[in-house]
């Protein structure tokens, strides 16, 4: 075993570490590691070993060698939502219920996170299925999404303020915000 100082790390130690990591890791991971090593050194007011030309050359070579190894995640679609809704059962946790309700509303209404965060009970209109009002637009939820949203809203103690709220580690639903 080599005796190497972790802080400050020598340029050689960092180079050897990154070379070893290139055998099993993707370029994005190696780049993140190099950035983190540099940040830790700067935080402790040590010179950044990743600014050395040998490290930059290793990173450039790794980028070329591992070109195309990144994979695009598949987009969330109606089949994913349907699977989540079907997996929800009577013994699901409160957090799981809230998350599936949140995803259902977000997907069916094509909402941004900020719009979802600001969604209030005043914007909901319940009949056989929920209607959600955003300005001059009205969205009709599917029966499955309406049932899940109904189950969630029954759990929320006060029907004032935001529909989706935090849940603490004890399972208590937060109040307004």
mmCIF file of C-alpha atoms in Angstrom:
data_model
loop_
_atom_site.group_PDB
_atom_site.id
_atom_site.type_symbol
_atom_site.label_atom_id
_atom_site.label_comp_id
_atom_site.label_asym_id
_atom_site.label_seq_id
_atom_site.Cartn_x
_atom_site.Cartn_y
_atom_site.Cartn_z
ATOM 1 C CA UNK A 1 0.000 0.000 0.000
ATOM 2 C CA UNK A 2 1.322 3.407 -0.945
ATOM 3 C CA UNK A 3 1.578 6.080 1.708
ATOM 4 C CA UNK A 4 -0.122 9.060 0.123
ATOM 5 C CA UNK A 5 -1.258 12.247 1.813
ATOM 6 C CA UNK A 6 -4.939 12.946 1.210
ATOM 7 C CA UNK A 7 -4.652 16.673 1.842
ATOM 8 C CA UNK A 8 -2.937 18.257 0.147
ATOM 9 C CA UNK A 9 -2.891 15.588 -2.522
ATOM 10 C CA UNK A 10 -0.034 15.592 -4.961
ATOM 11 C CA UNK A 11 -0.704 15.948 -8.648
ATOM 12 C CA UNK A 12 0.729 12.461 -9.164
ATOM 13 C CA UNK A 13 -1.626 10.922 -6.589
ATOM 14 C CA UNK A 14 -4.651 12.576 -8.199
ATOM 15 C CA UNK A 15 -3.488 11.522 -11.673
ATOM 16 C CA UNK A 16 -3.035 7.894 -10.570
ATOM 17 C CA UNK A 17 -6.429 7.931 -8.853
ATOM 18 C CA UNK A 18 -8.203 9.311 -11.919
ATOM 19 C CA UNK A 19 -6.401 6.866 -14.232
ATOM 20 C CA UNK A 20 -7.561 3.982 -12.036
ATOM 21 C CA UNK A 21 -11.137 5.315 -12.059
ATOM 22 C CA UNK A 22 -11.209 5.515 -15.867
ATOM 23 C CA UNK A 23 -11.153 1.722 -15.977
ATOM 24 C CA UNK A 24 -14.631 1.384 -14.467
ATOM 25 C CA UNK A 25 -16.299 4.804 -14.358
ATOM 26 C CA UNK A 26 -17.977 7.023 -16.921
ATOM 27 C CA UNK A 27 -16.505 10.350 -17.963
ATOM 28 C CA UNK A 28 -19.149 12.415 -16.152
ATOM 29 C CA UNK A 29 -18.353 10.634 -12.877
ATOM 30 C CA UNK A 30 -14.612 11.113 -13.287
ATOM 31 C CA UNK A 31 -15.129 14.787 -14.113
ATOM 32 C CA UNK A 32 -17.297 15.189 -10.998
ATOM 33 C CA UNK A 33 -14.574 13.518 -8.904
ATOM 34 C CA UNK A 34 -11.899 15.861 -10.259
ATOM 35 C CA UNK A 35 -14.069 18.912 -9.578
ATOM 36 C CA UNK A 36 -14.758 17.728 -6.030
ATOM 37 C CA UNK A 37 -11.055 17.127 -5.353
ATOM 38 C CA UNK A 38 -10.338 20.649 -6.568
ATOM 39 C CA UNK A 39 -13.125 22.162 -4.448
ATOM 40 C CA UNK A 40 -11.929 20.409 -1.287
ATOM 41 C CA UNK A 41 -8.407 21.666 -1.872
ATOM 42 C CA UNK A 42 -9.570 25.236 -2.476
ATOM 43 C CA UNK A 43 -11.823 25.069 0.591
ATOM 44 C CA UNK A 44 -8.814 24.135 2.740
ATOM 45 C CA UNK A 45 -6.727 26.812 0.991
ATOM 46 C CA UNK A 46 -4.419 24.295 -0.669
ATOM 47 C CA UNK A 47 -3.359 24.581 -4.290
ATOM 48 C CA UNK A 48 -5.717 22.736 -6.627
ATOM 49 C CA UNK A 49 -3.880 19.694 -8.031
ATOM 50 C CA UNK A 50 -6.484 19.401 -10.807
ATOM 51 C CA UNK A 51 -5.249 22.629 -12.412
ATOM 52 C CA UNK A 52 -1.998 20.889 -13.352
ATOM 53 C CA UNK A 53 -1.490 20.187 -17.053
ATOM 54 C CA UNK A 54 -1.056 16.425 -16.497
ATOM 55 C CA UNK A 55 -4.523 16.211 -14.890
ATOM 56 C CA UNK A 56 -6.024 18.311 -17.666
ATOM 57 C CA UNK A 57 -4.424 16.001 -20.242
ATOM 58 C CA UNK A 58 -5.812 12.902 -18.470
ATOM 59 C CA UNK A 59 -9.286 14.485 -18.430
ATOM 60 C CA UNK A 60 -9.068 15.430 -22.117
ATOM 61 C CA UNK A 61 -7.918 11.922 -23.060
ATOM 62 C CA UNK A 62 -10.676 10.357 -20.930
ATOM 63 C CA UNK A 63 -13.272 12.578 -22.602
ATOM 64 C CA UNK A 64 -12.114 11.347 -26.013
ATOM 65 C CA UNK A 65 -11.859 7.691 -24.953
ATOM 66 C CA UNK A 66 -15.267 7.630 -23.315
ATOM 67 C CA UNK A 67 -17.093 9.704 -25.909
ATOM 68 C CA UNK A 68 -20.661 8.449 -26.248
ATOM 69 C CA UNK A 69 -20.773 6.482 -22.983
ATOM 70 C CA UNK A 70 -23.471 8.727 -21.517
ATOM 71 C CA UNK A 71 -27.011 7.422 -21.794
ATOM 72 C CA UNK A 72 -30.133 9.530 -21.946
ATOM 73 C CA UNK A 73 -32.747 8.547 -19.380
ATOM 74 C CA UNK A 74 -36.102 7.589 -20.842
ATOM 75 C CA UNK A 75 -38.862 10.173 -20.505
ATOM 76 C CA UNK A 76 -41.680 9.742 -17.990
ATOM 77 C CA UNK A 77 -44.772 8.692 -19.940
ATOM 78 C CA UNK A 78 -48.379 7.579 -19.445
ATOM 79 C CA UNK A 79 -47.338 3.941 -18.981
ATOM 80 C CA UNK A 80 -45.020 4.892 -16.117
ATOM 81 C CA UNK A 81 -47.811 6.874 -14.470
ATOM 82 C CA UNK A 82 -50.263 3.992 -14.880
ATOM 83 C CA UNK A 83 -47.769 1.574 -13.271
ATOM 84 C CA UNK A 84 -47.278 3.915 -10.306
ATOM 85 C CA UNK A 85 -51.014 4.331 -9.873
ATOM 86 C CA UNK A 86 -51.545 0.560 -9.961
ATOM 87 C CA UNK A 87 -48.780 -0.072 -7.421
ATOM 88 C CA UNK A 88 -50.407 2.299 -4.953
ATOM 89 C CA UNK A 89 -52.280 0.186 -2.414
ATOM 90 C CA UNK A 90 -54.073 0.597 0.887
ATOM 91 C CA UNK A 91 -50.846 -0.051 2.807
ATOM 92 C CA UNK A 92 -48.883 2.605 0.900
ATOM 93 C CA UNK A 93 -47.298 5.332 2.975
ATOM 94 C CA UNK A 94 -48.622 8.873 3.120
ATOM 95 C CA UNK A 95 -45.545 10.078 1.248
ATOM 96 C CA UNK A 96 -46.126 7.529 -1.542
ATOM 97 C CA UNK A 97 -49.757 8.634 -1.847
ATOM 98 C CA UNK A 98 -48.749 12.305 -2.024
ATOM 99 C CA UNK A 99 -46.001 11.629 -4.562
ATOM 100 C CA UNK A 100 -48.246 9.626 -6.906
ATOM 101 C CA UNK A 101 -50.983 12.279 -6.620
ATOM 102 C CA UNK A 102 -48.397 14.963 -7.353
ATOM 103 C CA UNK A 103 -47.037 13.091 -10.390
ATOM 104 C CA UNK A 104 -50.563 12.413 -11.659
ATOM 105 C CA UNK A 105 -51.560 16.084 -11.539
ATOM 106 C CA UNK A 106 -48.231 17.243 -12.915
ATOM 107 C CA UNK A 107 -48.353 14.787 -15.837
ATOM 108 C CA UNK A 108 -52.005 15.183 -16.819
ATOM 109 C CA UNK A 109 -51.963 18.983 -16.600
ATOM 110 C CA UNK A 110 -48.389 19.384 -17.938
ATOM 111 C CA UNK A 111 -47.535 21.660 -15.027
ATOM 112 C CA UNK A 112 -44.201 23.147 -14.100
ATOM 113 C CA UNK A 113 -42.884 22.580 -10.588
ATOM 114 C CA UNK A 114 -43.614 26.192 -9.648
ATOM 115 C CA UNK A 115 -47.240 25.829 -10.792
ATOM 116 C CA UNK A 116 -47.602 22.580 -8.883
ATOM 117 C CA UNK A 117 -46.112 24.167 -5.762
ATOM 118 C CA UNK A 118 -48.600 27.046 -5.956
ATOM 119 C CA UNK A 119 -51.629 24.794 -6.622
ATOM 120 C CA UNK A 120 -54.178 25.571 -3.915
ATOM 121 C CA UNK A 121 -57.441 23.987 -2.820
ATOM 122 C CA UNK A 122 -59.312 26.986 -4.244
ATOM 123 C CA UNK A 123 -58.213 25.886 -7.737
ATOM 124 C CA UNK A 124 -59.706 22.394 -7.353
ATOM 125 C CA UNK A 125 -63.262 21.634 -8.334
ATOM 126 C CA UNK A 126 -64.478 18.196 -7.370
ATOM 127 C CA UNK A 127 -67.266 16.342 -9.124
ATOM 128 C CA UNK A 128 -66.975 12.791 -10.462
ATOM 129 C CA UNK A 129 -63.451 13.715 -11.458
ATOM 130 C CA UNK A 130 -61.385 16.722 -10.482
ATOM 131 C CA UNK A 131 -61.090 19.858 -12.538
ATOM 132 C CA UNK A 132 -58.105 22.112 -11.908
ATOM 133 C CA UNK A 133 -58.268 25.815 -12.788
ATOM 134 C CA UNK A 134 -55.132 27.722 -13.759
ATOM 135 C CA UNK A 135 -55.940 31.244 -14.856
ATOM 136 C CA UNK A 136 -58.189 30.927 -17.907
ATOM 137 C CA UNK A 137 -57.416 27.209 -18.397
ATOM 138 C CA UNK A 138 -59.251 24.248 -16.900
ATOM 139 C CA UNK A 139 -57.799 20.746 -16.794
ATOM 140 C CA UNK A 140 -59.921 17.617 -16.373
ATOM 141 C CA UNK A 141 -58.193 14.775 -14.509
ATOM 142 C CA UNK A 142 -58.718 11.148 -15.453
ATOM 143 C CA UNK A 143 -60.806 8.992 -13.090
ATOM 144 C CA UNK A 144 -57.666 7.195 -11.812
ATOM 145 C CA UNK A 145 -55.838 10.457 -11.080
ATOM 146 C CA UNK A 146 -58.979 11.942 -9.528
ATOM 147 C CA UNK A 147 -59.290 8.972 -7.150
ATOM 148 C CA UNK A 148 -55.670 9.318 -6.066
ATOM 149 C CA UNK A 149 -55.949 13.093 -5.632
ATOM 150 C CA UNK A 150 -59.167 12.581 -3.643
ATOM 151 C CA UNK A 151 -57.377 10.081 -1.370
ATOM 152 C CA UNK A 152 -54.583 12.599 -0.804
ATOM 153 C CA UNK A 153 -56.887 15.562 -0.121
ATOM 154 C CA UNK A 154 -58.794 13.503 2.455
ATOM 155 C CA UNK A 155 -55.519 13.142 4.364
ATOM 156 C CA UNK A 156 -54.786 16.894 4.403
ATOM 157 C CA UNK A 157 -56.186 18.370 7.641
ATOM 158 C CA UNK A 158 -57.058 21.896 6.408
ATOM 159 C CA UNK A 159 -58.316 22.517 2.901
ATOM 160 C CA UNK A 160 -56.724 25.944 2.758
ATOM 161 C CA UNK A 161 -53.517 26.887 1.027
ATOM 162 C CA UNK A 162 -51.357 24.535 -1.007
ATOM 163 C CA UNK A 163 -52.625 21.095 -2.004
ATOM 164 C CA UNK A 164 -49.221 19.406 -1.863
ATOM 165 C CA UNK A 165 -47.379 19.825 1.424
ATOM 166 C CA UNK A 166 -44.320 18.515 3.143
ATOM 167 C CA UNK A 167 -44.468 15.380 5.252
ATOM 168 C CA UNK A 168 -42.052 15.190 8.171
ATOM 169 C CA UNK A 169 -40.151 12.070 9.183
ATOM 170 C CA UNK A 170 -42.915 11.151 11.636
ATOM 171 C CA UNK A 171 -45.549 11.139 8.881
ATOM 172 C CA UNK A 172 -47.171 14.446 9.856
ATOM 173 C CA UNK A 173 -48.478 16.601 7.020
ATOM 174 C CA UNK A 174 -47.201 20.163 7.203
ATOM 175 C CA UNK A 175 -49.582 23.066 7.484
ATOM 176 C CA UNK A 176 -49.657 25.948 5.018
ATOM 177 C CA UNK A 177 -45.903 26.175 4.127
#
